[in-house]
Tab-separated table of C-alpha atoms and ligand atoms in Angstrom:
chain	number	residue	atom	x	y	z
N	1	MET	CA	3.053	-15.161	-9.788
N	2	THR	CA	3.745	-13.194	-13.245
N	3	PRO	CA	7.163	-11.603	-13.187
N	4	ARG	CA	6.944	-7.639	-12.728
N	5	ARG	CA	6.360	-5.851	-15.745
N	6	LYS	CA	9.781	-3.674	-16.052
N	7	THR	CA	8.452	0.183	-16.269
N	8	HIS	CA	10.441	3.170	-16.852
N	9	GLN	CA	11.951	4.311	-13.024
N	10	VAL	CA	11.496	7.447	-11.115
N	11	ASN	CA	13.604	8.497	-8.251
N	12	VAL	CA	11.742	10.125	-5.636
N	13	GLY	CA	13.948	11.203	-2.885
N	14	GLY	CA	16.012	8.051	-2.917
N	15	VAL	CA	12.905	5.890	-3.353
N	16	LEU	CA	13.051	4.279	-6.679
N	17	ILE	CA	9.473	3.884	-8.295
N	18	GLY	CA	9.478	1.220	-11.520
N	19	GLY	CA	12.128	-0.498	-13.378
N	20	ASP	CA	13.601	-3.281	-11.052
N	21	ALA	CA	12.939	-1.681	-7.641
N	22	PRO	CA	11.024	-3.314	-5.249
N	23	VAL	CA	7.001	-2.125	-5.137
N	24	SER	CA	6.981	0.708	-2.645
N	25	ILE	CA	4.173	1.506	-0.146
N	26	GLN	CA	2.698	4.868	-0.002
N	27	SER	CA	-0.200	6.560	2.200
N	28	MET	CA	-1.307	10.000	3.083
N	29	THR	CA	-1.466	11.949	5.927
N	30	SER	CA	-4.891	12.993	7.550
N	31	THR	CA	-3.594	15.789	9.372
N	32	TYR	CA	-3.911	19.618	8.878
N	33	THR	CA	-0.522	20.067	6.857
N	34	TYR	CA	-0.214	23.373	8.429
N	35	GLU	CA	-0.020	21.446	11.827
N	36	ILE	CA	3.889	20.769	11.663
N	37	ASP	CA	4.059	18.464	14.807
N	38	LYS	CA	0.968	16.507	14.451
N	39	THR	CA	1.930	15.875	10.583
N	40	VAL	CA	5.504	14.826	11.363
N	41	ALA	CA	4.474	12.858	14.260
N	42	GLN	CA	1.833	10.800	11.793
N	43	ILE	CA	4.715	10.653	8.926
N	44	ARG	CA	7.045	8.844	11.690
N	45	THR	CA	4.248	6.556	12.942
N	46	MET	CA	3.745	5.439	9.368
N	47	ALA	CA	7.054	5.487	8.449
N	48	GLU	CA	7.913	2.814	11.541
N	49	ALA	CA	5.062	0.880	9.973
N	50	GLY	CA	6.849	0.414	6.902
N	51	CYS	CA	5.748	3.312	4.637
N	52	ASP	CA	8.479	4.395	1.995
N	53	LEU	CA	6.699	7.647	1.052
N	54	VAL	CA	4.051	9.829	2.502
N	55	ARG	CA	2.159	12.171	0.474
N	56	VAL	CA	0.394	15.518	2.544
N	57	ALA	CA	-2.374	17.523	1.208
N	58	VAL	CA	-1.567	21.527	0.333
N	59	PRO	CA	-4.753	22.903	-0.219
N	60	GLN	CA	-3.796	26.400	1.075
N	61	LYS	CA	-0.499	28.492	1.177
N	62	ARG	CA	-0.070	28.042	4.730
N	63	ASP	CA	0.521	24.100	3.860
N	64	THR	CA	3.407	24.541	1.810
N	65	ASP	CA	4.729	27.367	4.287
N	66	ALA	CA	4.966	24.143	6.737
N	67	LEU	CA	6.339	21.797	4.431
N	68	ARG	CA	10.077	23.008	4.612
N	69	SER	CA	9.903	22.067	8.080
N	70	ILE	CA	8.153	18.795	7.415
N	71	ILE	CA	10.568	17.338	4.962
N	72	ASP	CA	13.741	18.607	7.101
N	73	GLN	CA	12.061	16.202	10.117
N	74	SER	CA	10.677	13.488	7.709
N	75	PRO	CA	12.447	9.918	7.572
N	76	VAL	CA	11.063	9.266	4.465
N	77	PRO	CA	10.346	11.504	1.148
N	78	ILE	CA	7.322	13.692	0.809
N	79	ILE	CA	4.925	14.097	-2.020
N	80	ALA	CA	2.773	17.040	-2.327
N	81	ASP	CA	-0.920	16.404	-3.592
N	82	VAL	CA	-2.094	19.525	-5.586
N	83	HIS	CA	-5.478	20.210	-6.916
N	84	TYR	CA	-6.553	23.005	-8.882
N	85	HIS	CA	-3.519	25.530	-7.484
N	86	PHE	CA	-0.675	25.279	-9.727
N	87	GLU	CA	0.978	27.901	-7.203
N	88	ARG	CA	0.860	25.439	-4.639
N	89	ALA	CA	2.888	22.880	-6.770
N	90	LEU	CA	5.685	25.364	-6.999
N	91	GLU	CA	5.781	26.336	-3.687
N	92	SER	CA	5.687	23.012	-2.760
N	93	LEU	CA	8.985	22.676	-4.999
N	94	ASP	CA	10.421	25.618	-3.651
N	95	ALA	CA	10.323	23.480	-0.136
N	96	GLY	CA	11.851	20.575	-1.496
N	97	VAL	CA	9.002	18.477	-2.033
N	98	HIS	CA	9.966	14.858	-3.610
N	99	LYS	CA	7.375	14.107	-5.891
N	100	ILE	CA	4.099	16.278	-7.124
N	101	ARG	CA	0.566	14.542	-7.334
N	102	LEU	CA	-0.874	16.471	-10.289
N	103	ASN	CA	-4.141	16.261	-11.940
N	104	PRO	CA	-4.210	18.403	-15.374
N	105	GLY	CA	-7.416	18.124	-15.757
N	106	ASN	CA	-8.313	20.395	-12.628
N	107	ILE	CA	-5.864	22.754	-13.820
N	108	LYS	CA	-7.387	24.035	-16.827
N	109	ASP	CA	-4.580	26.790	-17.910
N	110	ARG	CA	-2.537	24.517	-19.840
N	111	LYS	CA	0.335	26.946	-19.530
N	112	GLN	CA	0.568	26.793	-15.809
N	113	VAL	CA	0.575	23.151	-15.944
N	114	ASP	CA	3.870	23.702	-18.145
N	115	ARG	CA	4.935	25.731	-15.709
N	116	VAL	CA	4.821	23.209	-13.073
N	117	ILE	CA	6.492	20.511	-15.478
N	118	ALA	CA	9.477	22.661	-16.093
N	119	ALA	CA	10.215	23.608	-12.389
N	120	CYS	CA	9.866	19.509	-11.734
N	121	ARG	CA	12.387	19.319	-14.587
N	122	ASP	CA	14.844	21.745	-13.185
N	123	ARG	CA	14.666	20.071	-9.959
N	124	GLY	CA	14.596	16.273	-11.010
N	125	VAL	CA	11.302	15.617	-9.229
N	126	PRO	CA	8.934	13.243	-10.703
N	127	ILE	CA	5.222	13.945	-10.989
N	128	ARG	CA	2.137	11.519	-10.276
N	129	VAL	CA	-0.416	11.969	-13.093
N	130	GLY	CA	-3.868	10.439	-11.970
N	131	VAL	CA	-7.112	9.800	-13.096
N	132	ASN	CA	-10.287	8.758	-10.714
N	133	GLU	CA	-13.744	7.345	-12.145
N	134	GLY	CA	-15.383	10.228	-10.730
N	135	SER	CA	-13.391	13.219	-12.312
N	136	VAL	CA	-13.100	11.751	-16.090
N	137	VAL	CA	-16.507	12.577	-17.400
N	138	GLU	CA	-16.242	16.009	-18.897
N	139	ARG	CA	-17.469	18.511	-16.831
N	140	THR	CA	-17.674	22.149	-19.095
N	141	ASP	CA	-18.307	20.943	-22.630
N	142	LYS	CA	-22.061	20.006	-22.499
N	143	ASP	CA	-22.144	17.781	-25.796
N	144	ARG	CA	-19.188	16.231	-24.844
N	145	ARG	CA	-20.320	15.201	-21.530
N	146	ALA	CA	-23.841	14.193	-22.843
N	147	ALA	CA	-22.013	11.685	-25.784
N	148	GLN	CA	-19.710	10.296	-22.579
N	149	GLN	CA	-22.638	9.716	-20.159
N	150	SER	CA	-24.663	8.085	-22.898
N	151	ALA	CA	-21.792	5.773	-23.742
N	152	ILE	CA	-20.921	4.893	-20.567
N	153	ARG	CA	-24.904	3.989	-19.804
N	154	GLU	CA	-24.753	1.393	-22.621
N	155	ASN	CA	-21.820	-0.229	-21.475
N	156	PRO	CA	-20.755	1.020	-17.925
N	157	HIS	CA	-17.633	-0.795	-17.347
N	158	ASP	CA	-16.036	-0.829	-20.622
N	159	ARG	CA	-16.488	2.344	-21.436
N	160	LEU	CA	-15.160	4.207	-18.042
N	161	VAL	CA	-12.167	1.816	-18.507
N	162	GLN	CA	-11.740	3.038	-21.762
N	163	LEU	CA	-12.266	6.920	-20.758
N	164	MET	CA	-10.062	6.382	-17.922
N	165	VAL	CA	-7.044	5.567	-20.068
N	166	ASP	CA	-7.944	7.918	-22.962
N	167	THR	CA	-7.861	10.800	-20.334
N	168	LEU	CA	-4.586	9.858	-19.236
N	169	GLU	CA	-3.384	9.380	-22.632
N	170	ASP	CA	-4.661	13.021	-23.333
N	171	TYR	CA	-2.936	14.094	-20.118
N	172	LEU	CA	0.361	12.347	-20.892
N	173	ARG	CA	0.645	14.182	-24.398
N	174	ILE	CA	1.128	17.631	-22.404
N	175	PHE	CA	3.976	15.957	-20.763
N	176	GLU	CA	5.668	14.486	-24.085
N	177	GLU	CA	5.241	18.078	-25.439
N	178	ASN	CA	7.349	19.142	-22.452
N	179	ASP	CA	9.710	16.145	-22.823
N	180	PHE	CA	9.342	15.108	-19.484
N	181	ARG	CA	9.660	11.283	-18.575
N	182	ASP	CA	9.557	10.980	-14.968
N	183	VAL	CA	5.932	10.517	-14.675
N	184	VAL	CA	4.032	7.931	-12.445
N	185	LEU	CA	0.671	7.083	-13.430
N	186	SER	CA	-2.681	6.243	-11.590
N	187	LEU	CA	-6.378	5.153	-12.620
N	188	LYS	CA	-8.783	4.895	-9.383
N	189	SER	CA	-11.972	3.845	-8.959
N	190	ILE	CA	-14.205	2.847	-6.157
N	191	ASP	CA	-14.893	-0.291	-8.215
N	192	ALA	CA	-12.345	-2.967	-7.969
N	193	THR	CA	-13.028	-4.467	-11.462
N	194	ILE	CA	-12.848	-1.249	-12.899
N	195	VAL	CA	-9.050	-0.825	-10.981
N	196	ILE	CA	-7.908	-4.246	-12.314
N	197	ASP	CA	-8.873	-3.606	-15.816
N	198	ALA	CA	-7.962	0.254	-15.752
N	199	TYR	CA	-4.631	-0.681	-14.674
N	200	ARG	CA	-4.382	-3.738	-16.935
N	201	ALA	CA	-4.849	-1.648	-20.038
N	202	ALA	CA	-2.757	1.109	-19.100
N	203	SER	CA	0.227	-1.568	-18.441
N	204	ARG	CA	-0.451	-2.578	-22.023
N	205	ARG	CA	-0.549	0.920	-23.518
N	206	PHE	CA	1.931	2.888	-21.300
N	207	ASP	CA	5.859	1.831	-20.255
N	208	LEU	CA	5.469	4.421	-17.035
N	209	PRO	CA	5.472	3.292	-13.491
N	210	LEU	CA	2.031	2.556	-12.163
N	211	HIS	CA	0.744	3.815	-8.991
N	212	LEU	CA	-1.896	1.227	-7.627
N	213	GLY	CA	-4.883	2.248	-5.901
N	214	LEU	CA	-8.721	1.556	-5.006
N	215	THR	CA	-9.933	5.012	-4.078
N	216	HIS	CA	-12.577	5.640	-1.395
N	217	ALA	CA	-12.518	2.085	-0.027
N	218	GLY	CA	-14.381	3.213	3.269
N	219	PRO	CA	-13.397	1.940	6.533
N	220	PRO	CA	-11.049	-0.969	6.702
N	221	GLU	CA	-13.776	-3.525	7.946
N	222	THR	CA	-15.343	-3.524	4.370
N	223	GLY	CA	-12.597	-1.455	2.302
N	224	THR	CA	-9.719	-4.291	3.014
N	225	ILE	CA	-11.426	-6.633	1.023
N	226	ARG	CA	-11.810	-4.709	-2.272
N	227	SER	CA	-8.567	-3.047	-1.849
N	228	ILE	CA	-6.434	-6.199	-1.643
N	229	ALA	CA	-8.788	-7.835	-4.131
N	230	SER	CA	-7.902	-5.330	-6.777
N	231	LEU	CA	-4.258	-4.397	-5.937
N	232	GLY	CA	-3.659	-8.283	-5.469
N	233	ALA	CA	-4.784	-9.125	-8.466
N	234	LEU	CA	-2.873	-6.727	-10.068
N	235	LEU	CA	0.458	-7.353	-8.548
N	236	ALA	CA	0.253	-11.238	-9.008
N	237	ASP	CA	-0.348	-10.153	-12.527
N	238	GLY	CA	2.925	-8.434	-12.291
N	239	VAL	CA	1.362	-4.880	-12.582
N	240	GLY	CA	2.142	-2.588	-10.398
N	241	ASP	CA	5.132	-0.352	-8.882
N	242	THR	CA	4.059	1.522	-5.762
N	243	ILE	CA	0.804	0.934	-3.931
N	244	ARG	CA	-1.430	2.716	-1.663
N	245	ILE	CA	-4.598	1.369	0.055
N	246	SER	CA	-6.768	4.299	1.389
N	247	TYR	CA	-9.127	3.774	4.033
N	248	ALA	CA	-11.504	6.191	6.157
N	249	ALA	CA	-9.379	5.509	8.978
N	250	ASP	CA	-6.019	6.405	10.721
N	251	PRO	CA	-3.595	5.571	7.814
N	252	ILE	CA	-1.441	3.677	9.914
N	253	TYR	CA	-4.055	0.599	8.644
N	254	GLU	CA	-3.215	1.382	5.177
N	255	VAL	CA	0.587	0.945	5.943
N	256	GLU	CA	-0.059	-2.391	7.959
N	257	HIS	CA	-2.414	-4.164	5.226
N	258	ALA	CA	-0.108	-2.657	2.404
N	259	ARG	CA	2.795	-4.341	3.976
N	260	GLU	CA	0.793	-7.320	4.682
N	261	LEU	CA	-0.050	-7.601	1.321
N	262	LEU	CA	3.378	-7.179	-0.140
N	263	CYS	CA	4.583	-9.985	2.121
N	264	SER	CA	1.946	-12.199	1.446
N	265	LEU	CA	2.882	-12.038	-2.329
N	266	ARG	CA	6.455	-11.999	-1.419
N	267	LEU	CA	6.959	-9.249	-3.191
N	268	ARG	CA	8.524	-7.650	0.250
N	269	ASP	CA	10.665	-9.658	3.157
N	270	ARG	CA	9.133	-9.815	6.398
N	271	VAL	CA	10.891	-8.079	9.031
N	272	GLU	CA	8.527	-9.208	12.091
N	273	PRO	CA	6.684	-12.503	13.021
N	274	GLU	CA	4.194	-14.240	10.845
N	275	LEU	CA	1.481	-15.383	12.786
N	276	ILE	CA	-0.635	-18.649	11.541
N	277	ALA	CA	-3.710	-19.995	13.264
N	278	CYS	CA	-6.333	-22.312	12.535
N	279	PRO	CA	-9.878	-21.435	12.048
N	280	THR	CA	-11.095	-23.323	15.161
N	281	CYS	CA	-13.849	-25.876	14.944
N	282	GLY	CA	-15.796	-28.372	17.002
N	283	ARG	CA	-12.873	-29.965	18.020
N	284	ILE	CA	-11.389	-26.906	19.901
N	285	GLU	CA	-10.539	-27.597	23.529
N	286	ILE	CA	-8.942	-24.475	24.510
N	287	ASP	CA	-10.141	-20.262	23.871
N	288	LEU	CA	-7.339	-20.404	20.810
N	289	ILE	CA	-9.189	-17.050	19.438
N	290	LYS	CA	-8.336	-15.168	22.606
N	291	LEU	CA	-4.609	-16.713	22.583
N	292	VAL	CA	-4.077	-16.017	19.049
N	293	ALA	CA	-4.946	-12.377	20.043
N	294	ASP	CA	-2.702	-11.997	22.942
N	295	VAL	CA	0.151	-13.899	20.851
N	296	ARG	CA	-0.210	-11.502	18.258
N	297	GLN	CA	-0.020	-8.565	20.681
N	298	LYS	CA	3.380	-9.881	22.705
N	299	LEU	CA	5.319	-10.475	19.260
N	300	VAL	CA	4.861	-6.716	18.221
N	301	GLY	CA	8.327	-6.414	19.931
N	302	ILE	CA	9.915	-9.267	18.106
N	303	LYS	CA	12.100	-7.859	14.720
N	304	THR	CA	13.169	-11.516	13.338
N	305	PRO	CA	10.629	-12.543	10.945
N	306	VAL	CA	9.895	-16.075	13.045
N	307	LYS	CA	6.933	-17.971	11.714
N	308	VAL	CA	4.861	-18.628	14.491
N	309	ALA	CA	1.925	-21.434	14.174
N	310	ILE	CA	-1.265	-21.770	16.624
N	311	MET	CA	-3.432	-24.678	16.192
N	312	GLY	CA	-6.191	-26.174	18.246
N	313	CYS	CA	-5.747	-29.678	18.085
N	314	VAL	CA	-3.092	-32.056	16.714
N	315	VAL	CA	-5.858	-33.131	13.761
N	316	ASN	CA	-3.411	-32.098	10.977
N	317	GLY	CA	-0.129	-33.805	12.913
N	318	PRO	CA	2.700	-32.230	14.162
N	319	GLY	CA	3.835	-32.830	10.856
N	320	GLU	CA	2.281	-29.065	10.254
N	321	ALA	CA	4.772	-27.645	12.750
N	322	GLU	CA	7.887	-28.422	10.616
N	323	GLY	CA	6.695	-25.581	8.384
N	324	ALA	CA	6.801	-23.110	11.456
N	325	ASP	CA	9.557	-21.964	13.465
N	326	VAL	CA	7.465	-22.260	16.603
N	327	ALA	CA	4.658	-23.921	16.727
N	328	ILE	CA	1.624	-25.056	19.283
N	329	PHE	CA	-0.462	-27.664	19.065
N	330	ALA	CA	-3.514	-27.323	22.031
N	331	GLY	CA	-5.468	-30.150	23.370
N	332	LYS	CA	-7.770	-30.374	26.466
N	333	GLY	CA	-6.450	-27.503	28.619
N	334	ARG	CA	-2.757	-27.887	27.690
N	335	GLY	CA	-0.427	-27.725	24.568
N	336	ILE	CA	2.712	-29.234	23.053
N	337	ILE	CA	5.306	-26.965	21.844
N	338	TYR	CA	7.275	-27.501	19.170
N	339	VAL	CA	10.541	-25.147	17.556
N	340	GLN	CA	11.635	-26.150	14.008
N	341	GLY	CA	9.734	-29.746	14.065
N	342	GLU	CA	11.053	-30.619	17.500
N	343	GLN	CA	8.931	-31.060	20.522
N	344	THR	CA	10.065	-28.812	23.303
N	345	ARG	CA	7.891	-28.408	26.127
N	346	THR	CA	4.282	-29.090	27.196
N	347	VAL	CA	2.565	-26.516	28.945
N	348	MET	CA	-0.813	-25.847	30.830
N	349	GLU	CA	-3.717	-23.442	29.135
N	350	ALA	CA	-2.651	-20.899	31.278
N	351	ASP	CA	0.804	-20.919	30.786
N	352	MET	CA	0.585	-21.395	26.840
N	353	LEU	CA	1.148	-17.479	26.196
N	354	ASP	CA	4.299	-16.963	28.241
N	355	ALA	CA	5.536	-20.319	27.131
N	356	LEU	CA	4.761	-19.805	23.260
N	357	TYR	CA	6.401	-16.205	23.362
N	358	ASP	CA	9.308	-17.214	25.882
N	359	GLU	CA	10.228	-19.923	22.803
N	360	CYS	CA	9.627	-17.179	20.143
N	361	LEU	CA	11.994	-15.073	21.979
N	362	LYS	CA	14.920	-17.672	22.494
N	363	PHE	CA	14.078	-18.766	18.722
N	364	ALA	CA	14.726	-15.441	17.455
N	365	ALA	CA	18.162	-14.633	19.629
N	366	ARG	CA	19.543	-17.756	18.401
N	367	VAL	CA	18.680	-16.705	14.592
N	368	GLU	CA	20.689	-13.167	15.688
N	369	ARG	CA	23.468	-14.865	16.961
N	370	GLY	CA	23.696	-17.205	13.815
N	371	GLU	CA	22.731	-20.157	15.803
N	372	ALA	CA	19.509	-21.367	13.634
N	373	THR	CA	17.863	-20.244	10.350
N	374	LEU	CA	14.065	-19.206	9.518
N	375	THR	CA	12.463	-22.079	8.024
N	376	GLY	CA	11.292	-20.015	5.155
N	377	ARG	CA	8.925	-22.621	4.309
N	378	SER	CA	4.695	-21.904	4.263
N	379	VAL	CA	2.757	-23.736	6.945
N	380	HIS	CA	-0.111	-25.208	5.786
N	381	ILE	CA	-2.892	-25.823	8.183
N	382	VAL	CA	-5.917	-27.577	6.618
N	383	PRO	CA	-9.080	-27.618	8.909
N	384	PRO	CA	-11.507	-30.412	8.572
N	385	ASP	CA	-13.922	-30.831	5.805
E	401	SF4	S1	-9.373	-29.757	13.333
E	401	SF4	FE1	-8.385	-27.687	12.509
E	401	SF4	S2	-9.525	-26.208	12.787
E	401	SF4	FE2	-10.347	-27.923	14.271
E	401	SF4	S3	-9.172	-27.156	16.192
E	401	SF4	FE3	-7.983	-28.703	14.927
E	401	SF4	S4	-6.796	-27.374	13.952
E	401	SF4	FE4	-8.211	-26.120	14.510
């Protein structure tokens, strides 16, 4: 892991982005913002799952009218997502929003952008300035558009990355001329390789905090891989200050996957159990996949980061259990449970779920009472060749 690149720090309603602040998780509601109760309910669910910041769309006046009530009830800072209508940004600021997401490219009147920047400065509210792969090609100037498209056809990847970073630089000039520094940057694409290279280039060129995201990833079933591949590569490089995974699904998946990504890269401490399981093979003699699914569900209630390992046999040796706080090694119709490397009991297959859960509960309680400490070590489960 490369150490985090230090960026200018901004404060979003008490959540710091950039500098030495931990990488924060953000997501976006899928409700109509003017439906206050539904929006607040979704924000609360996202916050409980570990979301630090929530963005809401404000396409209409009735959305910004709802913002004050939403902000009052929200457990986390709220970001207003503004496109085309600068008035929505001003109304959101009046409602007390903590950050504005703005694309100066779709607010054509420079004076309107200046007004939003001035209002943000007055209130100490940062702005995210984003470019998306789909919106960087010139739309109005036909000659310029043709030249850009021709360049992209020649070398699609490099030209697109360059165009995204150059467009962002053009936008940033507006903020520099307004002497406004509290800016977070994003450069999104549906292509993981463009995301990686665009953010790497931006990281070299700007010292502002970066909001990482791969846009329009699709459903979690397919979007997870490209999202984690790109965001994981950047975070491992020390690039990125806040992340948003975006799926065509309930935003709770975005938050859960973002949290798992940060925990896996040790950029965030776990607060819940970590479950490790073998992939199964021809040696398996129990229904391990069902056991893993059942244990995963049961562990949800435990709020201690106990490391739990479920292994289909003892091929890799009980020594593997030393890295887990609680582990089970299954055999023919039965399993041996270990707690921090000590064998505690042998149970029949029908009792594995309850027994393993019981050991997890007891161990978590001992940790809470200060009678035991978590191993804090990785468990290496090596399947046979
Ligand atoms: S050999 Fe490995 S993968 Fe196969 S059942 Fe045993 S622990 Fe699981």
